[in-house]
PDB file of C-alpha atoms in Angstrom:
ATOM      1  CA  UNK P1013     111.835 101.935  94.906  1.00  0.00           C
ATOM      2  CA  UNK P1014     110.079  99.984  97.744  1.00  0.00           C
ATOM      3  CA  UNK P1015     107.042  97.612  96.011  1.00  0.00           C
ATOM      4  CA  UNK P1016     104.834  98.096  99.162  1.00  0.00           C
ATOM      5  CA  UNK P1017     105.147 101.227 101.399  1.00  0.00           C
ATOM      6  CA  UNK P1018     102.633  99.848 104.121  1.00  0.00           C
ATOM      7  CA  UNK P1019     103.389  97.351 107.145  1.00  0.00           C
ATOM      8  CA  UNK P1020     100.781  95.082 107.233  1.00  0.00           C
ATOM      9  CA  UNK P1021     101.901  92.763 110.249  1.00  0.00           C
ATOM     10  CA  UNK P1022     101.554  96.084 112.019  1.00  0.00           C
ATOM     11  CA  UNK P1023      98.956  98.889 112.081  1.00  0.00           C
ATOM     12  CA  UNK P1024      99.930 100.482 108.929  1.00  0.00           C
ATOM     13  CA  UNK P1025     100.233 104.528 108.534  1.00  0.00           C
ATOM     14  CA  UNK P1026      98.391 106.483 105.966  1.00  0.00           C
ATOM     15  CA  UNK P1027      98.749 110.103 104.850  1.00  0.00           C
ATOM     16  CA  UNK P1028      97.195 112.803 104.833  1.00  0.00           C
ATOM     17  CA  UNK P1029      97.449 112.612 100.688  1.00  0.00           C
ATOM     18  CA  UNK P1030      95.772 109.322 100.263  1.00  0.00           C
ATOM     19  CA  UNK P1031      93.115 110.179 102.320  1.00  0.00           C
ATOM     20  CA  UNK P1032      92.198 113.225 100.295  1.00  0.00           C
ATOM     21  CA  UNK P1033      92.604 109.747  97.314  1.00  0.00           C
ATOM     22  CA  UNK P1034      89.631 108.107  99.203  1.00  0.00           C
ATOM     23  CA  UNK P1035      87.573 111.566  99.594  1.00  0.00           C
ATOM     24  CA  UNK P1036      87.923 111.993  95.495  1.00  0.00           C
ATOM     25  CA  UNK P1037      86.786 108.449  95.264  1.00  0.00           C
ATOM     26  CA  UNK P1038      84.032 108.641  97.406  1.00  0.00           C
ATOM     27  CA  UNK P1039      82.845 111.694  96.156  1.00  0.00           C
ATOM     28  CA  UNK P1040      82.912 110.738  92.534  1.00  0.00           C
ATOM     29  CA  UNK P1041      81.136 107.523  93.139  1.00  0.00           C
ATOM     30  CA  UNK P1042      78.335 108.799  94.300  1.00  0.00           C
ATOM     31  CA  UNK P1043      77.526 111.539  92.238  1.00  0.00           C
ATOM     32  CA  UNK P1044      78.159 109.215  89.192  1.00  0.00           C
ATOM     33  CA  UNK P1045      75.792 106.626  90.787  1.00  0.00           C
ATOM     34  CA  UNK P1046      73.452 109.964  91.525  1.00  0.00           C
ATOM     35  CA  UNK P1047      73.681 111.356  88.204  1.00  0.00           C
ATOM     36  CA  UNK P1048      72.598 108.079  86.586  1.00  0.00           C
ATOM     37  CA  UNK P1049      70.179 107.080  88.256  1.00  0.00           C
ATOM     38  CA  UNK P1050      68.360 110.811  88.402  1.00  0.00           C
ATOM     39  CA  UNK P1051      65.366 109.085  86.315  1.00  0.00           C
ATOM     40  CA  UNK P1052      63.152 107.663  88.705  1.00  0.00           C
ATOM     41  CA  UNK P1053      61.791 105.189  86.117  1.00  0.00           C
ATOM     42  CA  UNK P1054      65.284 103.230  86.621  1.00  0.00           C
ATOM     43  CA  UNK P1055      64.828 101.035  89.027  1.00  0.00           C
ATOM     44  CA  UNK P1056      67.818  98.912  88.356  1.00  0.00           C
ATOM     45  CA  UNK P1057      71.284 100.373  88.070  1.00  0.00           C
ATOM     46  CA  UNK P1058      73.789  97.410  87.591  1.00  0.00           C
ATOM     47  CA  UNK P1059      77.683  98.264  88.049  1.00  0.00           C
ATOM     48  CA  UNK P1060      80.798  96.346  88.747  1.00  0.00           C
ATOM     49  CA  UNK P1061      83.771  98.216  90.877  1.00  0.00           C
ATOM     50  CA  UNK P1062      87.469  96.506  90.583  1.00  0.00           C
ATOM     51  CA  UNK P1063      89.891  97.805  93.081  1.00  0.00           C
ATOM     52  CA  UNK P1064      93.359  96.108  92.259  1.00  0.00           C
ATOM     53  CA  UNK P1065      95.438  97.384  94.406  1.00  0.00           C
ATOM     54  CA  UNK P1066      92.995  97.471  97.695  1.00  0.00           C
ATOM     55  CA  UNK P1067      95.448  96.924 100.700  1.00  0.00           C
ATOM     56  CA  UNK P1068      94.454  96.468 103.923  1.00  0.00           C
ATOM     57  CA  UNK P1069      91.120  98.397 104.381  1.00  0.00           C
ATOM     58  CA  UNK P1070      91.972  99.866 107.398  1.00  0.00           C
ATOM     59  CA  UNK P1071      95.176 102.279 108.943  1.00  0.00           C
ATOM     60  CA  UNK P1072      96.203 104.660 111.313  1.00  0.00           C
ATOM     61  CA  UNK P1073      97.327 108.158 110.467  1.00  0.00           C
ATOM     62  CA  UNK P1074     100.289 109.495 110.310  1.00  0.00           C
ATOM     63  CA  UNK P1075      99.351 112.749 111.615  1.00  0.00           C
ATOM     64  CA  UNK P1076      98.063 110.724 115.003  1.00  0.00           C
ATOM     65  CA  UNK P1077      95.686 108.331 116.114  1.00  0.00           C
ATOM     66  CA  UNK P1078      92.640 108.576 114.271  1.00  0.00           C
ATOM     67  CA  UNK P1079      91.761 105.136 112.570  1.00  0.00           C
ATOM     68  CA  UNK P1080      91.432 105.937 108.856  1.00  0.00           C
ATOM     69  CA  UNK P1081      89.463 103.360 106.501  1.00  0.00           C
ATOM     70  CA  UNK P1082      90.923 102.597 102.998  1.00  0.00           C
ATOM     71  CA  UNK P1083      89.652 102.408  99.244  1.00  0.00           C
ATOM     72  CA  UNK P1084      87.270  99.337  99.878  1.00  0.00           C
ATOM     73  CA  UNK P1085      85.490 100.592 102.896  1.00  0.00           C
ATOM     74  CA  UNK P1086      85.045 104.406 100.619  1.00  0.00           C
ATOM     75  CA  UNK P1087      83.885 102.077  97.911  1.00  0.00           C
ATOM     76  CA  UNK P1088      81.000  99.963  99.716  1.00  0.00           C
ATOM     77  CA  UNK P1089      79.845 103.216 101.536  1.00  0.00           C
ATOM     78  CA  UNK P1090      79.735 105.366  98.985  1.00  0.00           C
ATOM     79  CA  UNK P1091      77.724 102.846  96.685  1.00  0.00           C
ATOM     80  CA  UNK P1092      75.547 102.165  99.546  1.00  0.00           C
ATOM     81  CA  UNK P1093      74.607 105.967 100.491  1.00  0.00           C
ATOM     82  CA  UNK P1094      74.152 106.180  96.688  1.00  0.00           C
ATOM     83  CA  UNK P1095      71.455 103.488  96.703  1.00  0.00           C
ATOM     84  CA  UNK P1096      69.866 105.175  99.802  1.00  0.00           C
ATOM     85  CA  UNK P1097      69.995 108.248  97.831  1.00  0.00           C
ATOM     86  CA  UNK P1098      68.384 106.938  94.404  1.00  0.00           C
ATOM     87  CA  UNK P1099      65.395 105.167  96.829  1.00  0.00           C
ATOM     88  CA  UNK P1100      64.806 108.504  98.448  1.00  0.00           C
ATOM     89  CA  UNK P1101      63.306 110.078  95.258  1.00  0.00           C
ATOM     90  CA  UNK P1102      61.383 107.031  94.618  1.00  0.00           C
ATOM     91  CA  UNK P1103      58.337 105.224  95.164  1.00  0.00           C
ATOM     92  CA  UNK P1104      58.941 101.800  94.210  1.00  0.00           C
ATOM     93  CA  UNK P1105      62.075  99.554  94.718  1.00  0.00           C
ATOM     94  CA  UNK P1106      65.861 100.943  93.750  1.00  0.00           C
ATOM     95  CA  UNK P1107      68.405  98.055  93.503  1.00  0.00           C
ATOM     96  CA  UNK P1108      72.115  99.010  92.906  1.00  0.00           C
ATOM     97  CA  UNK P1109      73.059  95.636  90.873  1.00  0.00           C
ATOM     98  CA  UNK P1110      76.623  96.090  91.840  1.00  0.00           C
ATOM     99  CA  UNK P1111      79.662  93.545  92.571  1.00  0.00           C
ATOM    100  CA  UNK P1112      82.756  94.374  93.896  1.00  0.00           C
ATOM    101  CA  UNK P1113      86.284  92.707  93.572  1.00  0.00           C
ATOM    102  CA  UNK P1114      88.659  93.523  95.559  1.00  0.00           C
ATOM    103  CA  UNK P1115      92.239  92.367  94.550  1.00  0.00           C
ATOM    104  CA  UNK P1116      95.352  92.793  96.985  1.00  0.00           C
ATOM    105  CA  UNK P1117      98.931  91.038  96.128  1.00  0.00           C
ATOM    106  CA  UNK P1118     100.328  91.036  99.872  1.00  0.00           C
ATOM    107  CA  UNK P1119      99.556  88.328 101.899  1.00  0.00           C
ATOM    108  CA  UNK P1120      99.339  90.188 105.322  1.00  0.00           C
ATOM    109  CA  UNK P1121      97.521  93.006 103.604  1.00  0.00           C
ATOM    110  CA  UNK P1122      95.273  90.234 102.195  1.00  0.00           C
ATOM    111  CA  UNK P1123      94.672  89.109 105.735  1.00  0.00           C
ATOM    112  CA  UNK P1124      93.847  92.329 107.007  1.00  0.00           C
ATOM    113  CA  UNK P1125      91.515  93.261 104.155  1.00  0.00           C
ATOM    114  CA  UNK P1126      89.219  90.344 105.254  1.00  0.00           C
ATOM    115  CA  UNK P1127      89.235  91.329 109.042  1.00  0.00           C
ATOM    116  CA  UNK P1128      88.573  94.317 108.558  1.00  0.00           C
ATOM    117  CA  UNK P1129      85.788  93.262 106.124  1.00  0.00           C
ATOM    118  CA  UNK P1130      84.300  91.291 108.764  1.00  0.00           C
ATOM    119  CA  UNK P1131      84.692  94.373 111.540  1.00  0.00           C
ATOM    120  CA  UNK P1132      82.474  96.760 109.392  1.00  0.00           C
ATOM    121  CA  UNK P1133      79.688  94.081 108.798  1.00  0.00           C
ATOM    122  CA  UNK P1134      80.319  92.534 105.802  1.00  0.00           C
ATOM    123  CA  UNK P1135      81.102  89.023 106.132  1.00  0.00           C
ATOM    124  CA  UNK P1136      78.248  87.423 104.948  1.00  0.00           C
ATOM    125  CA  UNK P1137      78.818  89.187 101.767  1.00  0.00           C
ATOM    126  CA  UNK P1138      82.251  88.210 100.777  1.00  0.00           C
ATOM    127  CA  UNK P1139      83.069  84.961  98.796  1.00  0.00           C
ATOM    128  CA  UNK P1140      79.949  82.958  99.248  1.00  0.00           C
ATOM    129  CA  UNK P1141      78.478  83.551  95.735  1.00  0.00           C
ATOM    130  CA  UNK P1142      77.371  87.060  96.874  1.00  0.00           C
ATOM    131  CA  UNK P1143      78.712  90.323  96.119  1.00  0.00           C
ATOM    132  CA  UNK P1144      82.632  90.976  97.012  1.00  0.00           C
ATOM    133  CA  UNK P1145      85.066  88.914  96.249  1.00  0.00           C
ATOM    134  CA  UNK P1146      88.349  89.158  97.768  1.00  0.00           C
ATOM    135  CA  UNK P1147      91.256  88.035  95.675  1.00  0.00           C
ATOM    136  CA  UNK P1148      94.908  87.357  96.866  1.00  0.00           C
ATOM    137  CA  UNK P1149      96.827  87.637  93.758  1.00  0.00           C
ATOM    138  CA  UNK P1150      98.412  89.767  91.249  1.00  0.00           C
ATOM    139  CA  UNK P1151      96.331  92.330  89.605  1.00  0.00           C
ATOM    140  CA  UNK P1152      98.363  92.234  86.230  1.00  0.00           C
ATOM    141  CA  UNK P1153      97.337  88.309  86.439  1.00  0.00           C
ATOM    142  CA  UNK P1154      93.665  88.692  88.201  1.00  0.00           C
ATOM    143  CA  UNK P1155      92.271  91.464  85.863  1.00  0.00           C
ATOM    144  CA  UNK P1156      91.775  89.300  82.394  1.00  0.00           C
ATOM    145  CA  UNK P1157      89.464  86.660  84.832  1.00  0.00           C
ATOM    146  CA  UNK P1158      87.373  89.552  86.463  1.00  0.00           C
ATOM    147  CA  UNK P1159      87.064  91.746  82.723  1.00  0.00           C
ATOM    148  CA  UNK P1160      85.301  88.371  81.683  1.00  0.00           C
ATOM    149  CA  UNK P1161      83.207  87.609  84.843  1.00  0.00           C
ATOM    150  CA  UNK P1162      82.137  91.413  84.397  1.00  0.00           C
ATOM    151  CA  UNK P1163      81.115  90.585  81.038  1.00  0.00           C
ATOM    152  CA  UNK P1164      79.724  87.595  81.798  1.00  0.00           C
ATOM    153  CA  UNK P1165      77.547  89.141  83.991  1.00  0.00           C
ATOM    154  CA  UNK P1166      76.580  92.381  81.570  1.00  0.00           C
ATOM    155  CA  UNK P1167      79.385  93.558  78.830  1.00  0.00           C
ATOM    156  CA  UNK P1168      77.142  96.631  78.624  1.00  0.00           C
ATOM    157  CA  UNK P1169      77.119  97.728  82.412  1.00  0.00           C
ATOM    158  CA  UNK P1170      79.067 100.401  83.846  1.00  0.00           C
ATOM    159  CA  UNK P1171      82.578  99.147  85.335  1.00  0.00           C
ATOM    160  CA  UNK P1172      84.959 101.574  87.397  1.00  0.00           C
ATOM    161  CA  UNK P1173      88.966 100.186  88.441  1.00  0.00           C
ATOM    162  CA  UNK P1174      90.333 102.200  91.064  1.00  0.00           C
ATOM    163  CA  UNK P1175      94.431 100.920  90.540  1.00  0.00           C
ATOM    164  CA  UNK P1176      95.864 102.626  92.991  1.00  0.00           C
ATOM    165  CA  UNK P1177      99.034 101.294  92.165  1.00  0.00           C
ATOM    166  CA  UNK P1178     102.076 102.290  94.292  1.00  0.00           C
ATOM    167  CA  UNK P1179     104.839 103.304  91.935  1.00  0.00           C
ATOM    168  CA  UNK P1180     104.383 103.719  88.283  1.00  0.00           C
ATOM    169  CA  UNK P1181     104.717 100.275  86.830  1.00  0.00           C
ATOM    170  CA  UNK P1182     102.446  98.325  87.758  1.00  0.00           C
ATOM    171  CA  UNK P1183      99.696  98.799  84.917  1.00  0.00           C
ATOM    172  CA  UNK P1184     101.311  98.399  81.625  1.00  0.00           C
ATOM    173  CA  UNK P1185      99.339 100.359  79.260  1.00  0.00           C
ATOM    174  CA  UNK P1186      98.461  97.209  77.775  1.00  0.00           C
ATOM    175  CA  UNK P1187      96.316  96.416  80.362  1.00  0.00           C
ATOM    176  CA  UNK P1188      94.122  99.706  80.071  1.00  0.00           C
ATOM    177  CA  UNK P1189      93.636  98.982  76.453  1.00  0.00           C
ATOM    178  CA  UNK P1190      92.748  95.487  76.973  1.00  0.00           C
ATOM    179  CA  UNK P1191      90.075  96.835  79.630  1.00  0.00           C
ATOM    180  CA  UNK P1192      88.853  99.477  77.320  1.00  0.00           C
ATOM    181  CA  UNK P1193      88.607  97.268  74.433  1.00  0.00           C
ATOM    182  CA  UNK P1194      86.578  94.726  76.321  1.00  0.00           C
ATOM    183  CA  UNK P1195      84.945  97.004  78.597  1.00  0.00           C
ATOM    184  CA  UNK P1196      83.373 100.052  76.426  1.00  0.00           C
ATOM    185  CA  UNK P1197      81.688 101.032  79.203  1.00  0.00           C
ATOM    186  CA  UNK P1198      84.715 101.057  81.453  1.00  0.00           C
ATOM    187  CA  UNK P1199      86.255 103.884  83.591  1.00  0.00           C
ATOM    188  CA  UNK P1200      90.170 103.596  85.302  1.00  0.00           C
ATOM    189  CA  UNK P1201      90.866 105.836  88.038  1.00  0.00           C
ATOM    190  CA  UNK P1202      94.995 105.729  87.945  1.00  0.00           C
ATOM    191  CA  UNK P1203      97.410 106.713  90.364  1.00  0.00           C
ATOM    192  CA  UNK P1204     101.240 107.570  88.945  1.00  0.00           C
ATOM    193  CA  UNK P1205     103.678 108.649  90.860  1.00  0.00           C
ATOM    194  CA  UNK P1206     105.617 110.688  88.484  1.00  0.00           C
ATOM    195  CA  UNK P1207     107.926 111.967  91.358  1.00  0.00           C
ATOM    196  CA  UNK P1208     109.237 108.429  91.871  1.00  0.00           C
ATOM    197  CA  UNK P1209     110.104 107.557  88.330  1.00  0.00           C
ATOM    198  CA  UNK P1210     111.832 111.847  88.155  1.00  0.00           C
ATOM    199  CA  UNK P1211     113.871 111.376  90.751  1.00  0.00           C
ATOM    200  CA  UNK P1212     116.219 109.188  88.798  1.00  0.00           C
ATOM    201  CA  UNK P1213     115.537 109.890  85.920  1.00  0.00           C
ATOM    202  CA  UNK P1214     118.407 108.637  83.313  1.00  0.00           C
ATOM    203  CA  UNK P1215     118.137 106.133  80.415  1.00  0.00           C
ATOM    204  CA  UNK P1216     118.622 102.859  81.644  1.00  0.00           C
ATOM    205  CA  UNK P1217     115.467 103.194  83.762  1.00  0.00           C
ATOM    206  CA  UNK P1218     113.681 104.882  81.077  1.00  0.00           C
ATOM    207  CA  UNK P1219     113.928 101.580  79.207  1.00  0.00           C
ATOM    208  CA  UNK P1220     113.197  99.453  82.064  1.00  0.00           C
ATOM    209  CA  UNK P1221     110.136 101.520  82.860  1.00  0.00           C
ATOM    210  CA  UNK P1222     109.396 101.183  78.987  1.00  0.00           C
ATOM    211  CA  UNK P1223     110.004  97.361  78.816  1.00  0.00           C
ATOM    212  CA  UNK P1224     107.626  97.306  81.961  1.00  0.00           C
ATOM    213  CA  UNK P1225     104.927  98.742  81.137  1.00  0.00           C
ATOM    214  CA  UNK P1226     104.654  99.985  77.497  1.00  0.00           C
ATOM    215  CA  UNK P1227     104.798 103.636  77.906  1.00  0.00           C
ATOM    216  CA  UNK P1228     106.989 104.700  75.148  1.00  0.00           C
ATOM    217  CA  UNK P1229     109.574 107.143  76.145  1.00  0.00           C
ATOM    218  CA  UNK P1230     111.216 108.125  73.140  1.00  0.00           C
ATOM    219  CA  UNK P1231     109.521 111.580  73.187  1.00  0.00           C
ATOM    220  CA  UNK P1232     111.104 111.936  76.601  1.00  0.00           C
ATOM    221  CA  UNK P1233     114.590 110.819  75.674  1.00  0.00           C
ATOM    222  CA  UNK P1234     114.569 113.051  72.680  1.00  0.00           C
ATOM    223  CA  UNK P1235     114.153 116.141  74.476  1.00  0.00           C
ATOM    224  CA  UNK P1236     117.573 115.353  76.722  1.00  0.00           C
ATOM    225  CA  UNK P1237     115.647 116.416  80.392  1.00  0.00           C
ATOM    226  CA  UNK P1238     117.506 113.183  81.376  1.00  0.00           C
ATOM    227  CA  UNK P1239     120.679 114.869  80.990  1.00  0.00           C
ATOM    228  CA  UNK P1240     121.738 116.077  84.624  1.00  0.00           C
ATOM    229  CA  UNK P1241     124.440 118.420  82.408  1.00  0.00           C
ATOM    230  CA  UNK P1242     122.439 120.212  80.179  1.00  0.00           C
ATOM    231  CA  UNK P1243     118.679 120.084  81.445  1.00  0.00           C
ATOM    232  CA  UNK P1244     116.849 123.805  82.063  1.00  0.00           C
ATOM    233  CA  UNK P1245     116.299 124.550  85.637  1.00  0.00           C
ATOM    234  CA  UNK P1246     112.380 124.172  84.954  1.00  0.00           C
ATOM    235  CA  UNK P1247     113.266 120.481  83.347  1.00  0.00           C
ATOM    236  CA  UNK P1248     110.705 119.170  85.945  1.00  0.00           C
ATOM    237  CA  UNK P1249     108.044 120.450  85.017  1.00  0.00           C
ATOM    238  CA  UNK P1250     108.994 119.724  81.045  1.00  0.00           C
ATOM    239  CA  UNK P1251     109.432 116.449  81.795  1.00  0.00           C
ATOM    240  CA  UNK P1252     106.019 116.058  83.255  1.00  0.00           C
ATOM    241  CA  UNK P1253     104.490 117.494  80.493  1.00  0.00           C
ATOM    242  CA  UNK P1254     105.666 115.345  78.127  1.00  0.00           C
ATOM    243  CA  UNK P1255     105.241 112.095  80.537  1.00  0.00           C
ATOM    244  CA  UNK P1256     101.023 113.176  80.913  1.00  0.00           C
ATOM    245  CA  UNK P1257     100.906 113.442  77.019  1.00  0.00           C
ATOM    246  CA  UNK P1258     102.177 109.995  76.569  1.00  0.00           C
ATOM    247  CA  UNK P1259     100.433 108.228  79.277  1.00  0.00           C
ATOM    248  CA  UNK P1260      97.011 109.671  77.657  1.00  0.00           C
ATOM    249  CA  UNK P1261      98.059 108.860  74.348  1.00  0.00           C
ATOM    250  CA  UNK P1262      98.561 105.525  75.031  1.00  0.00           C
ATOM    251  CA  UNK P1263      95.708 104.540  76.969  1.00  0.00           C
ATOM    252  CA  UNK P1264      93.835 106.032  74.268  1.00  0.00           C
ATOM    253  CA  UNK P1265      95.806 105.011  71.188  1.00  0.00           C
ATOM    254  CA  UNK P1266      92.748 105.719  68.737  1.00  0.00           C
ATOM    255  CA  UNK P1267      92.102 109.294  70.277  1.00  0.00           C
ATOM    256  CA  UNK P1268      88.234 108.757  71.759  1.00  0.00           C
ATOM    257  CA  UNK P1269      88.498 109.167  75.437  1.00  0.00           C
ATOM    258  CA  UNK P1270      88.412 111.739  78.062  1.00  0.00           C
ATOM    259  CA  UNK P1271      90.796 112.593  81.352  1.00  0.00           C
ATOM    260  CA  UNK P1272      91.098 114.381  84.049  1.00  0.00           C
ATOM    261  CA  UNK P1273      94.214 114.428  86.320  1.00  0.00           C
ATOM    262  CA  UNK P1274      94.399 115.399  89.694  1.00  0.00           C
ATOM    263  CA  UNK P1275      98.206 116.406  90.151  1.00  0.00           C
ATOM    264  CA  UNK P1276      98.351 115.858  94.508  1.00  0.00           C
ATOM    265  CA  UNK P1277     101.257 116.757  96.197  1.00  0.00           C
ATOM    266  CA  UNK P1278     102.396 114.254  99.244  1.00  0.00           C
ATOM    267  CA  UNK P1279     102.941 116.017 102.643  1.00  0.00           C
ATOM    268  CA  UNK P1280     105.090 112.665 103.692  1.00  0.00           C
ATOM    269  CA  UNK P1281     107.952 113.360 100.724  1.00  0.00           C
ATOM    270  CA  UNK P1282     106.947 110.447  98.647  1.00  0.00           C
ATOM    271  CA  UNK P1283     107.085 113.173  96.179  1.00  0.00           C
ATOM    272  CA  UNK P1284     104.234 114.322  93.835  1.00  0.00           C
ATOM    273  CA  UNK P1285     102.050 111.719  91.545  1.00  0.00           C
ATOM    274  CA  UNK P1286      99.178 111.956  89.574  1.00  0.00           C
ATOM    275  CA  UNK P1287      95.518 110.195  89.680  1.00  0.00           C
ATOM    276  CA  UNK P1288      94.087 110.189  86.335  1.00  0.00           C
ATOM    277  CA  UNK P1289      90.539 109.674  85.240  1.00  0.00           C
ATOM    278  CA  UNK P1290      90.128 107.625  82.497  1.00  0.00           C
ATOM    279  CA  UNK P1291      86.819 106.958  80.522  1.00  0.00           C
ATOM    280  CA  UNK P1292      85.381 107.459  76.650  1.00  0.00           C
ATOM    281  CA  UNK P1293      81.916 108.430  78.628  1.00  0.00           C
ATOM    282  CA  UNK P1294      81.452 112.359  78.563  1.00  0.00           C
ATOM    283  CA  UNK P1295      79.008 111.552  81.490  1.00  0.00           C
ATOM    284  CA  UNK P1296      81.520 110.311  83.430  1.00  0.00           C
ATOM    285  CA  UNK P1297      84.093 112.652  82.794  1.00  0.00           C
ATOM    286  CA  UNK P1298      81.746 115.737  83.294  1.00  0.00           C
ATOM    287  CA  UNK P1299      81.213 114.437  86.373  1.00  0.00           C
ATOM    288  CA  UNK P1300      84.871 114.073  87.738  1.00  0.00           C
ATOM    289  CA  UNK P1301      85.383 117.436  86.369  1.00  0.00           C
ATOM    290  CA  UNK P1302      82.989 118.848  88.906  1.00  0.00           C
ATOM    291  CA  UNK P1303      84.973 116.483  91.864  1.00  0.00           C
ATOM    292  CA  UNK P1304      87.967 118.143  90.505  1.00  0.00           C
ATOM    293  CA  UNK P1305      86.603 121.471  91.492  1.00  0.00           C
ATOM    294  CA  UNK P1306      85.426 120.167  94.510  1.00  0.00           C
ATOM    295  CA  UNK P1307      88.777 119.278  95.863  1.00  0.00           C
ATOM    296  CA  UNK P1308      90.753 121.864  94.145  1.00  0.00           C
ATOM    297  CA  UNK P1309      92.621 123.468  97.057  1.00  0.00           C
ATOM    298  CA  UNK P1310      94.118 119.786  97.734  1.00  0.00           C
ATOM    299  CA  UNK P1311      96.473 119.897  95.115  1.00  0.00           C
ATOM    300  CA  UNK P1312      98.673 121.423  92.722  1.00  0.00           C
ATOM    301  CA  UNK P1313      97.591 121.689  88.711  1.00  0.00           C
ATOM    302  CA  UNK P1314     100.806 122.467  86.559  1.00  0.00           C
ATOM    303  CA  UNK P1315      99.159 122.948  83.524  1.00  0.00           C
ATOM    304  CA  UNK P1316     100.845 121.647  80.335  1.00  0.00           C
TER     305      UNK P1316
END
């Protein structure tokens, strides 16, 4: 499958799916921020935000025209009406304590990430010691560098990672626990696109995808929905049954944590994929819960 579905050199297209992403993620940011910071004796809330897989901040839609803004733009606005929100029902001084990092792999999507940085207003507060930092690199490599700056800064402060990856193998699960484990206080927002990894769905790339990323697919491979010749007509939806399982299981191999999954349906036939909340904070997932509700006629919930 393609590793990067967006033209960067160009204006790049965005669908109508992925914006309905950024609405989730906007809308969950802010009532998190909201909910904590309901006691108006805080009057610091301190919070780091990783997006490692942020693009190019800014595209046109597919459906026309309209200029459509991406993860980081949702992210600074949404903290930022969430701070004007928290001061509202207070007398004295709110500070959101938060710093962003912002990691994109693609040079040209790097590129456009800053410049479209600069176009909202935010220049002065990237990469001079202040609050974003914009990172050309890898997240696989980036992310044990910004877990310790994070901690460095305050290992008990809240930390969201929005990795809005574009296939399914770009997170081994190794990664999730290693955030966890250093992070208690961390949350993962997770996109999967199970639809990617179903439509060829054999053995050999079973054990690539295993090899890749740690998700064990034995479970999977037992139950013989690989098998073109004898699968069930409803193998589909077996199969993604038994892919959610595993992929909670092993980002919580000791059994604490909480999920929710969005299952969104793409109107551009990238297929169906998942975007999967992931935190051990019943706070955090009672909130997402609620967004889940909120944006339930946007897609599709198979059930198990």
């Amino acid at each position: 499958m393609p590793k990067n579905q967006y033209d960067y050199k160009n204006q790049p297209l965005i669908g109508y799916h992925s914006v309905i992403k950024h609405k989730i993620l906007r809308d969950y940011l802010k009532a998190y921020i909201e909910t904590l910071t309901r006691n108006v004796r805080i009057d610091t809330f301190k919070l780091a935000i990783v997006d490692g897989f942020a693009g190019g901040g800014k595209y046109q839609a597919d459906w026309g025209s309209e200029i459509v803004y991406g993860s980081p733009i949702n992210i600074l606005e949404a903290c930022n009406e969430a701070a004007i929100k928290a001061q509202s029902i207070r007398v004295k001084h709110f500070q959101l304590d938060a710093r962003f990092y912002l990691v994109e792999e693609n040079k040209d999507g790097h590129q456009l990430l800053n410049k479209t940085l600069i176009e909202k207003g935010y220049a002065e507060r990237v990469n001079n010691d202040s609050d974003i930092s914009v990172f050309n690199d890898d997240f696989k490599l980036k992310v044990f560098d910004i877990v310790q700056d994070i901690k460095k800064r305050s290992a008990s402060a809240r930390s969201f990672f929005l990795l809005d990856q574009y296939g399914y193998s770009d997170v081994p699960l190794s990664q999730i626990n290693y955030i966890f484990s250093e992070l208690p206080g961390a949350e993962i927002l997770l996109t999967f696109n199970v639809d990617a990894l179903l439509n060829y769905l054999n053995e050999k790339n079973l054990r690539d995808f295993q090899r890749s990323t740690g998700f064990n697919v034995d479970a999977l491979l037992d139950s013989g929905l690989h098998n073109k010749d004898t699968r069930p007509q409803d193998w589909r939806l077996a199969a993604q049954a038994i892919l959610h399982k595993k992929l909670i299981d092993g980002c919580f191999p000791d059994g604490h944590g909480h999920h929710t999954t969005f299952y969104i349906r793409s109107t551009g036939g990238h297929g169906d994929y998942w975007l999967v909340h992931l935190s051990r904070n019943m706070t955090a997932r009672n909130v997402m819960v609620d967004i889940h509700w909120l944006h339930g006629n946007h897609f599709v919930h198979y059930g198990s």
